XYZ file of C-alpha atoms in Angstrom:
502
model
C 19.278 -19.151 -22.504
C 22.679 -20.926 -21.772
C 23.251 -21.787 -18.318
C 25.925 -19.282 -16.880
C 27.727 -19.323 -13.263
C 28.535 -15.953 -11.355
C 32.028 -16.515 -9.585
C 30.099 -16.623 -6.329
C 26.807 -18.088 -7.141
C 25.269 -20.821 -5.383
C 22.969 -21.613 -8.559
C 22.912 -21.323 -12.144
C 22.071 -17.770 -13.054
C 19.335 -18.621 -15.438
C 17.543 -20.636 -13.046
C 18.102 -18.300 -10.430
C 16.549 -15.204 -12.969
C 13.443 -17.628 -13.496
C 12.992 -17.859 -9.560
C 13.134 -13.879 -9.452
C 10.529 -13.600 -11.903
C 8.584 -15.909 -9.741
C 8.740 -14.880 -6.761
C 7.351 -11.408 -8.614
C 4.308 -13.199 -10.057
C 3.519 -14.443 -6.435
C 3.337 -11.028 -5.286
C 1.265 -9.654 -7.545
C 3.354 -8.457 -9.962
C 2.241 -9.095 -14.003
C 4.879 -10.172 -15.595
C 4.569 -12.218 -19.408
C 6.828 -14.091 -20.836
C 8.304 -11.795 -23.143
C 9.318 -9.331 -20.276
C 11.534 -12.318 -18.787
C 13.014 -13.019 -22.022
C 14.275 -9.706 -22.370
C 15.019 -9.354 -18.017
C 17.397 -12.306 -19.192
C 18.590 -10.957 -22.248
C 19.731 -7.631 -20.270
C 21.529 -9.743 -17.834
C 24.016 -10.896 -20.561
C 24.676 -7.181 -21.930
C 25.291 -5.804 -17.843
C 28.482 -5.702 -15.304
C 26.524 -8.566 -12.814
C 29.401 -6.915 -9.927
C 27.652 -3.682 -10.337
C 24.832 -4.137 -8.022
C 23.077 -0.620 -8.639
C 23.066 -1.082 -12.340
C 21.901 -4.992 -12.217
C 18.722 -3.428 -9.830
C 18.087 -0.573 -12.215
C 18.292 -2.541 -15.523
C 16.089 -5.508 -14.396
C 13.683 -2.894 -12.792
C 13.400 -1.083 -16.295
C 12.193 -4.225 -18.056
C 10.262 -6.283 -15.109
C 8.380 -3.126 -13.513
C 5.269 -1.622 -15.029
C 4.105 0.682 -12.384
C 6.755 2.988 -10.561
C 4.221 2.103 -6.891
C 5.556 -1.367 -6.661
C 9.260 -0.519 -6.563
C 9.167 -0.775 -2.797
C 8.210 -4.293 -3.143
C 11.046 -4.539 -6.003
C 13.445 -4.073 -4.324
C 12.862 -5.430 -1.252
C 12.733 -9.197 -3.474
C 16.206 -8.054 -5.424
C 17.976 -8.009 -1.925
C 17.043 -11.300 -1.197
C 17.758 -12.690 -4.742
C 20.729 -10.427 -5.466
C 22.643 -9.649 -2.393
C 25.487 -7.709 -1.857
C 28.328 -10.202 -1.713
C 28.245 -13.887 -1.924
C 26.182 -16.292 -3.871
C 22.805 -16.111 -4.677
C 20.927 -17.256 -1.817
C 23.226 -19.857 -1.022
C 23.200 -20.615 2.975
C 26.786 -20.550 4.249
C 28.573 -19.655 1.146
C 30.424 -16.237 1.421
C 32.363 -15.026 -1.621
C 35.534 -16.843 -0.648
C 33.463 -19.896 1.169
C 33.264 -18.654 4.733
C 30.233 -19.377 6.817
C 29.483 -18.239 9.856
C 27.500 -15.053 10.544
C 29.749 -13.014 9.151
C 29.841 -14.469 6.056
C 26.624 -15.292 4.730
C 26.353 -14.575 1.108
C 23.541 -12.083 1.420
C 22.666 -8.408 0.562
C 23.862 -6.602 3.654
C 24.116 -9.819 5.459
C 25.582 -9.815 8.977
C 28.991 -9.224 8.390
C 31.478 -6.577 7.082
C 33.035 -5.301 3.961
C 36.671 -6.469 3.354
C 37.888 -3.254 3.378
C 36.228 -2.655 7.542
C 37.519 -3.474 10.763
C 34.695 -3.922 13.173
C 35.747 -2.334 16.740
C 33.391 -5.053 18.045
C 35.261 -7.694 17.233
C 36.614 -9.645 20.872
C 40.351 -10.213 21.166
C 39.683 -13.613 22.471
C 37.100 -15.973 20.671
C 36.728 -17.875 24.114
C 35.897 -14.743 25.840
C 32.251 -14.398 25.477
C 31.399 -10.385 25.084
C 30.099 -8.181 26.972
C 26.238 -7.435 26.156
C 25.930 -4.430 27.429
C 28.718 -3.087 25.940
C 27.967 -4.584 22.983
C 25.541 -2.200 22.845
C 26.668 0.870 23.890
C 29.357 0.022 21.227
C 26.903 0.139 18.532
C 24.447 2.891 19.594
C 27.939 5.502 19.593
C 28.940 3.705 15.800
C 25.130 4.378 15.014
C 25.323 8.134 15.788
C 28.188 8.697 14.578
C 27.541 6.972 11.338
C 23.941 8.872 11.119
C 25.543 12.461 11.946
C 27.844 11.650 8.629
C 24.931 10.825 6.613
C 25.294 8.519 3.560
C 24.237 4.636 3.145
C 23.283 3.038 6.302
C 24.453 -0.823 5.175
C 27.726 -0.978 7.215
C 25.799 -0.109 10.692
C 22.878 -1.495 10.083
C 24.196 -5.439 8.949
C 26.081 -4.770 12.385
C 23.311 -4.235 14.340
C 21.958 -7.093 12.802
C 24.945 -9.191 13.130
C 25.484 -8.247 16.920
C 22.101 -7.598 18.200
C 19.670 -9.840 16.068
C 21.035 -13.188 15.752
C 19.612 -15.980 18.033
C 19.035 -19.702 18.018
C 15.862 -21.136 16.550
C 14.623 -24.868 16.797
C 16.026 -24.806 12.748
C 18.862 -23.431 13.956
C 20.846 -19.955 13.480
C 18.704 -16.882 13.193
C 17.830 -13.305 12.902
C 15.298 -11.150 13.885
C 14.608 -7.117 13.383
C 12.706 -6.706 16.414
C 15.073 -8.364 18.469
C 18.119 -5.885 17.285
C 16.113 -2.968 17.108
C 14.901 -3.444 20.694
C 18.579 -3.760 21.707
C 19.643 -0.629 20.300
C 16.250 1.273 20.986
C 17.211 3.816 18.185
C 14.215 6.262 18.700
C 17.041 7.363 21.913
C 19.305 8.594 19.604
C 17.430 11.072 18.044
C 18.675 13.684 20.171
C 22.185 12.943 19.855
C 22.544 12.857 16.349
C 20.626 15.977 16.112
C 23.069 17.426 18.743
C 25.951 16.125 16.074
C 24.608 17.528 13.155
C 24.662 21.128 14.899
C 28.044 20.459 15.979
C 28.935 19.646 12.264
C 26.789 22.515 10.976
C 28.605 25.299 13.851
C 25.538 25.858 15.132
C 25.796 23.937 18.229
C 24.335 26.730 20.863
C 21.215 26.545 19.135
C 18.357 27.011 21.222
C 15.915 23.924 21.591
C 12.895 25.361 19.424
C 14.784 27.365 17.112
C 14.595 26.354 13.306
C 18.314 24.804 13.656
C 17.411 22.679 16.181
C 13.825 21.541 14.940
C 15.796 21.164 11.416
C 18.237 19.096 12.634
C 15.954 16.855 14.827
C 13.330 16.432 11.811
C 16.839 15.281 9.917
C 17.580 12.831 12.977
C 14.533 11.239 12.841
C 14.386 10.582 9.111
C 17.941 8.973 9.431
C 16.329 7.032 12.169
C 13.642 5.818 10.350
C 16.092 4.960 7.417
C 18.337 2.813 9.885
C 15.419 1.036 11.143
C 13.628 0.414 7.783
C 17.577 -1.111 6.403
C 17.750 -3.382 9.542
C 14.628 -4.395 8.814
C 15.564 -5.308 4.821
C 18.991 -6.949 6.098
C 17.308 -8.980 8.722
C 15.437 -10.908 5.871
C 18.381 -11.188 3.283
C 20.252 -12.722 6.270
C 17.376 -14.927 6.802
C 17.464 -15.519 2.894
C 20.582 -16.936 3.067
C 19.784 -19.485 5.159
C 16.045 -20.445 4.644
C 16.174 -19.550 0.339
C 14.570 -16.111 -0.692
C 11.637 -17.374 -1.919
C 10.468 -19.025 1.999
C 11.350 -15.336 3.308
C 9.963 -13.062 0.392
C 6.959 -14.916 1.631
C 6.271 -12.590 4.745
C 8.987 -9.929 4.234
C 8.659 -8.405 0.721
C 5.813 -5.915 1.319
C 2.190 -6.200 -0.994
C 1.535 -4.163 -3.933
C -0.299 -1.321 -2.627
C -3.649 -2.275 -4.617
C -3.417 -5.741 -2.746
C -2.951 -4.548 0.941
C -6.036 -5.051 2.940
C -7.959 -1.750 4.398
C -8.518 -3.525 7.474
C -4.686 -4.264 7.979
C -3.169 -1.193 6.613
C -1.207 0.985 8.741
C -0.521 4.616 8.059
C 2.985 4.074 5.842
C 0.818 1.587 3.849
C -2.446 4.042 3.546
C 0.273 6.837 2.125
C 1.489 3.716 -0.532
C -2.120 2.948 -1.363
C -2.482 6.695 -2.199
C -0.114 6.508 -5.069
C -2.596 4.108 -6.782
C -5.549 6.557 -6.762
C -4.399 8.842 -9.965
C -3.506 5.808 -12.002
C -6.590 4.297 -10.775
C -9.161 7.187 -11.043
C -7.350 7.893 -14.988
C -8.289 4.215 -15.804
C -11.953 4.559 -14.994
C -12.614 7.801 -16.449
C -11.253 6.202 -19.615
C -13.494 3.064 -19.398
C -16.616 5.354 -18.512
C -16.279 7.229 -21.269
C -16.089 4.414 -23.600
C -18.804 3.043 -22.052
C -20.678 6.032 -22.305
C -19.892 6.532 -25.914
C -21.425 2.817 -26.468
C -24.404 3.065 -24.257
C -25.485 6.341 -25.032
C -27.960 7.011 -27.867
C -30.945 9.684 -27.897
C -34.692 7.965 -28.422
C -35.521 6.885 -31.732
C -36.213 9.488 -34.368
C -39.306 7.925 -36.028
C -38.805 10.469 -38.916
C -35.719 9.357 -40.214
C -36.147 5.926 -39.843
C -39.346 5.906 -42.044
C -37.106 7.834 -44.282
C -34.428 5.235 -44.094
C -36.572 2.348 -44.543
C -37.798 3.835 -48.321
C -34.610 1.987 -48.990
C -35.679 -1.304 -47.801
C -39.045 -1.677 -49.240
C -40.508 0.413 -46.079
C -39.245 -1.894 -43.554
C -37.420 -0.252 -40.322
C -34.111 -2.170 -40.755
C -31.876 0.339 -39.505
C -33.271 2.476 -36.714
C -32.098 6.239 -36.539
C -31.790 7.787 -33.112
C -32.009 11.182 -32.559
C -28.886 12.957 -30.668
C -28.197 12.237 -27.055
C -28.508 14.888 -24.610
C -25.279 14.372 -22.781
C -25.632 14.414 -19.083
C -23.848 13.188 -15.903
C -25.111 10.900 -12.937
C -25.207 12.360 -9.296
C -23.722 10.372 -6.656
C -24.414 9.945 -2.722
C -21.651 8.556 -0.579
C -22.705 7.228 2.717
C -19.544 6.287 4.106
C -18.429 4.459 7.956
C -16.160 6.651 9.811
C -15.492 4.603 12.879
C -12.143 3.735 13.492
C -12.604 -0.393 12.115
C -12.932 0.961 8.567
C -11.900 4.406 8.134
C -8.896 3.408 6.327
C -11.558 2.098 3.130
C -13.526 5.158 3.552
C -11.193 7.333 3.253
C -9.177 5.699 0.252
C -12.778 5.412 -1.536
C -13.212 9.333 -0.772
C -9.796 9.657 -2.190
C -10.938 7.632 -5.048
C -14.416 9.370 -5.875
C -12.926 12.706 -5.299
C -10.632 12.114 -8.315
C -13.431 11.158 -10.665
C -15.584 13.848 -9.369
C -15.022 15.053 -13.109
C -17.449 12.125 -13.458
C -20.345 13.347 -11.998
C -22.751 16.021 -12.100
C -22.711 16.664 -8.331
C -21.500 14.700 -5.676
C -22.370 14.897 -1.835
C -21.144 12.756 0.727
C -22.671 11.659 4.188
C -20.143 10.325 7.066
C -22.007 8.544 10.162
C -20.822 5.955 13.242
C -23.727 6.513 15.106
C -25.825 9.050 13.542
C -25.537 10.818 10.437
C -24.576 14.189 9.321
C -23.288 15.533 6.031
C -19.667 16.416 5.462
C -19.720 17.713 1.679
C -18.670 20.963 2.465
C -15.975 19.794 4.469
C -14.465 18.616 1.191
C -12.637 21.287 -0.768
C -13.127 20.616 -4.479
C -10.564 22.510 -5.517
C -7.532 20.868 -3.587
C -6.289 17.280 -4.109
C -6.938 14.976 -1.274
C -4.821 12.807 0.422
C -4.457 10.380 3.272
C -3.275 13.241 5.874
C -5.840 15.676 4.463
C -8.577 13.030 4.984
C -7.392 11.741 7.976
C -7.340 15.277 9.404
C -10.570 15.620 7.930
C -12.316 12.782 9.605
C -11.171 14.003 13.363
C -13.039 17.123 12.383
C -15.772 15.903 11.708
C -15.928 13.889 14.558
C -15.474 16.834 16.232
C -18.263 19.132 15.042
C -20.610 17.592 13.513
C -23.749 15.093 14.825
C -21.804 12.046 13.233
C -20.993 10.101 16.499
C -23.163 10.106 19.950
C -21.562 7.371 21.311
C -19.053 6.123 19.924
C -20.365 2.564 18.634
C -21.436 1.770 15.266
C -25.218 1.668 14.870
C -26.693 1.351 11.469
C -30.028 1.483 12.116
C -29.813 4.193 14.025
C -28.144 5.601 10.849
C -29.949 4.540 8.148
C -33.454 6.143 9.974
C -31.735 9.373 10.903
C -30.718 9.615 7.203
C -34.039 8.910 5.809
C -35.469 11.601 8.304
C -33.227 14.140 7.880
C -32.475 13.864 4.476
C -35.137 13.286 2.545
C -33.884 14.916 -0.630
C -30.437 13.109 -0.323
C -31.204 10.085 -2.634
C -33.360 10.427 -6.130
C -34.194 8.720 -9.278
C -31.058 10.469 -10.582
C -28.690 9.395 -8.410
C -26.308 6.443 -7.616
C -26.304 5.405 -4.076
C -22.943 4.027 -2.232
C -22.696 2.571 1.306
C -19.217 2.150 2.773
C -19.350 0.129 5.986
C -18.561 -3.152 7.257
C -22.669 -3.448 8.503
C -21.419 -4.821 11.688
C -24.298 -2.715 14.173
C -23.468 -3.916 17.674
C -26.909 -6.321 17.793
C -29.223 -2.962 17.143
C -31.875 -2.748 15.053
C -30.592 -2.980 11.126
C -33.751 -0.870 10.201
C -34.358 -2.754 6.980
C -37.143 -1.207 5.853
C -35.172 2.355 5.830
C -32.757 0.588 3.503
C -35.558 -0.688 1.420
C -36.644 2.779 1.107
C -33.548 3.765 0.071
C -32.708 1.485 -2.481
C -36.235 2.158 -4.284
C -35.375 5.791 -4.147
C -32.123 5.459 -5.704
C -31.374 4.946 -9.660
C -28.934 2.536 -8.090
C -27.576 1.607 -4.940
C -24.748 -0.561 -4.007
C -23.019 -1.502 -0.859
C -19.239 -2.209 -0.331
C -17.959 -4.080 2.508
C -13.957 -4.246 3.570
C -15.013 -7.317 5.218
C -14.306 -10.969 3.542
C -17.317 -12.591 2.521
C -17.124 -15.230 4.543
C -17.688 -13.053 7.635
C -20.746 -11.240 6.663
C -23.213 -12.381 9.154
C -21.050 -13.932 11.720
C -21.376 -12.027 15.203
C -22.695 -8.576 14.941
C -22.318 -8.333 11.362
C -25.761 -7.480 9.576
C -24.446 -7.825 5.685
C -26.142 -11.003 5.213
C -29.626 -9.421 5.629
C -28.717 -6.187 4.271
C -27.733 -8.094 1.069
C -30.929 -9.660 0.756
C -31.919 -5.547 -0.011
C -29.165 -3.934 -2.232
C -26.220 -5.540 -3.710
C -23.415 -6.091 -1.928
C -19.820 -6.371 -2.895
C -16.265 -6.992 -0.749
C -13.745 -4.728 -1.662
C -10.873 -5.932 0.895
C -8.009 -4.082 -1.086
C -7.717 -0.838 -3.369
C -7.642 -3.449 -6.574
C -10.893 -4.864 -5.864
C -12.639 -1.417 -4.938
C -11.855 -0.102 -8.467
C -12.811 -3.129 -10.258
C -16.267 -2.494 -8.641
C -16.148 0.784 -8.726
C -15.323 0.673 -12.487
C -18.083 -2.031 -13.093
C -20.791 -0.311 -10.803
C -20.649 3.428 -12.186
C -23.362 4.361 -13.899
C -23.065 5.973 -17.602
């Protein structure tokens, strides 16, 4: 591709593309060769000013699943910002620097056509902080009662309340502005505004206008604080490169964040990956089932067959398979260190349950109890629905005593209780992290369990490397039933996908 300049770029645009594409690899992203070919193809054909078409148009070629758009977009601020050159530190579009004009999406700074009101008379004069920010939290409200795109606030708040001096130098930071501003205190303002807008400002705290208008405050909040968030990078993108800040502030694909780390926002992106997921391996299954499946032989026509071949059994006929599906018992952790992988692998086994001839799942932290019947097979789970689901069981069933994971405890109370749990005809799964506060792992309940089973497998959230290491069991449990680490919703399908019987 020939090299071409944009007016304000700080690098050639092909090499700039190629840096993109990159960037997109390193976050998981699959992207071949032929998709950047045509990502710079597209670039030659579209108005490069036109920020909203440039974002859609490389999105339509570079993006293969809709669940990492988050992460999209969050790299084609920093690459492609809203003024200014790519990137380039201290290069606005007419060659300022300075923190107003750092050529970067949203950076610090505003449009040509605004005047800020914060702006001091006197340059010598240094302003006043505190009404700095009362300055900004009435522009805030005011600009969240009108509703529309947050960018002209927000790269203010960034501007006045983030920047601060680093050992490198100038910088920003999103937790410094946002605790300046405090914007969970406006809620009530801008919901007050939005009545006032709407003529309905008598209305009664607890009365569907009000409630409506403070659920719409708080999701303008949320917006505001999510944009300061994006335009604290791109400022930082500008100075440091994109590529040094995509590092820690583009968000992971949802199939590569870790259980262990996820927080509740990432749990509900995760849960977009269980349909594609759970289509996948219902396709491989019944390929593999297809493949795997043939009746005994039928001695009959194979003798008949072999008249062919001078009587010798060449090609063996088998007689039709008798089609039938595996059971499936999930023993699953519910204490709070890995609830987040039991409950996406519920989410995930509940979508194949098309898969399996019956299902029934166990949940235990210090005891055991079973929670099938907690699960509704007719309505689609998600993350809140589990979530919910988990504090009820908590709540009344015999799952927890104490509070403290104990396996052992577990694994004999299961093999007591439920003796007709696990059978020859059914597939065995253990969700835990095996970490049993120095009690007794009760390996020879496990043993029994794994000779019960058709199969039995055990997945760990935990890396590897840390089975074993303090309270953590998984290194002698391992010696018993096979053990895999499924850190992120990627590597539980692969397993689960590899492990499922046909």
């Amino acid at each position: 591709m020939t090299s071409v300049r944009d007016p304000g770029a700080g690098t050639p645009l092909d090499t700039h593309l190629h840096a993109f594409v990159r960037t997109l690899r390193e976050r998981g992203m699959a992207i071949g060769p032929g998709e950047a070919i045509t990502a710079a193809e597209v670039l030659t054909v579209l108005d490069l000013t036109d920020r909203g078409q440039l974002r859609e148009g490389l999105a339509a070629v570079l993006l293969r699943e809709q669940m990492h758009r988050k992460t999209f977009d969050v790299i084609f601020d920093l690459y492609f910002p809203v003024r200014g050159g790519f990137g380039a530190a201290g290069s606005g579009p007419d060659g300022a620097t300075g923190s107003g004009g750092e050529g970067c999406s949203g950076a610090p700074g505003e449009a040509p056509d605004q005047v800020d009101p914060l702006k001091m008379p006197a340059p010598d004069t240094p302003p006043d902080p505190d009404a700095v920010r009362e300055a900004l939290r009435q522009e805030a409200v005011a600009a969240l009662v009108a509703g529309g795109d947050h960018d002209g606030i927000a790269s203010q708040i960034v501007e006045q309340l983030g920047e601060y001096q680093s050992a490198t130098g100038t910088a920003f930071s999103s937790y410094q502005a946002l605790k300046a501003l405090n914007p969970q205190t406006l809620i009530a303002a801008i919901a007050n505004g939005l009545l006032a807008a709407a003529g309905e400002d008598g209305a009664a705290p607890g009365s569907f206008e009000y409630e409506s208008a403070r659920r719409v405050a708080r999701s303008r909040v949320a917006g505001l604080t999510e944009r300061v968030q994006e335009l604290t990078s791109v400022a930082m993108a500008a100075r440091r490169g994109p590529e040094a800040v995509a590092q820690y502030a583009a968000p992971q694909l949802p199939e590569n964040v870790a259980f262990f780390a996820a927080t509740r926002t990432e749990l509900h992106r995760m849960e977009q990956t269980v349909r594609p997921l759970a289509r996948q391996l219902s396709t491989r299954l019944l390929v593999r089932r297809r493949r795997a499946r043939r009746g005994p032989i039928d001695l009959r026509r194979t003798l008949r067959k072999s008249m062919s071949t001078g009587g010798v059994p060449i090609d063996l006929a088998h007689r039709r398979p008798r089609p039938t599906k595996p059971e499936l018992v999930l023993l699953c952790d519910l204490s709070g260190s890995v609830a987040g992988f039991s409950n996406f692998t519920l989410l995930l086994t509940h979508a194949l349950s098309a898969e399996f001839s019956k299902i029934r799942v166990f949940g235990f932290v210090d005891s055991v109890d079973e929670i099938t019947d907690y699960i509704d097979p007719s309505r689609t789970l998600t993350v809140d629905t589990v979530v919910d689901m988990f504090d009820r069981v908590i709540r009344e069933t015999k799952v927890a005593r104490f509070g403290g994971s104990d396996y052992g405890n577990v694994l004999r109370t299961f093999v007591r209780d439920f003796p007709d749990a696990v059978t020859h005809r059914g597939t065995l799964l253990i969700l835990g992290d095996a970490r049993s506060n120095h009690t007794d792992p009760a390996l020879a309940e496990l043993d029994e369990l794994v000779e019960r089973a058709r199969h039995a497998f055990w997945l760990n959230p935990e890396r590897k490397a840390s089975w074993g290491t303090g309270d953590s069991v998984a290194d002698k449990y391992g010696r018993l039933i096979d053990m895999y680490e499924c850190r992120t919703a990627g590597q539980l399908a692969e397993v689960i996908g590899r492990l499922l019987p046909v």
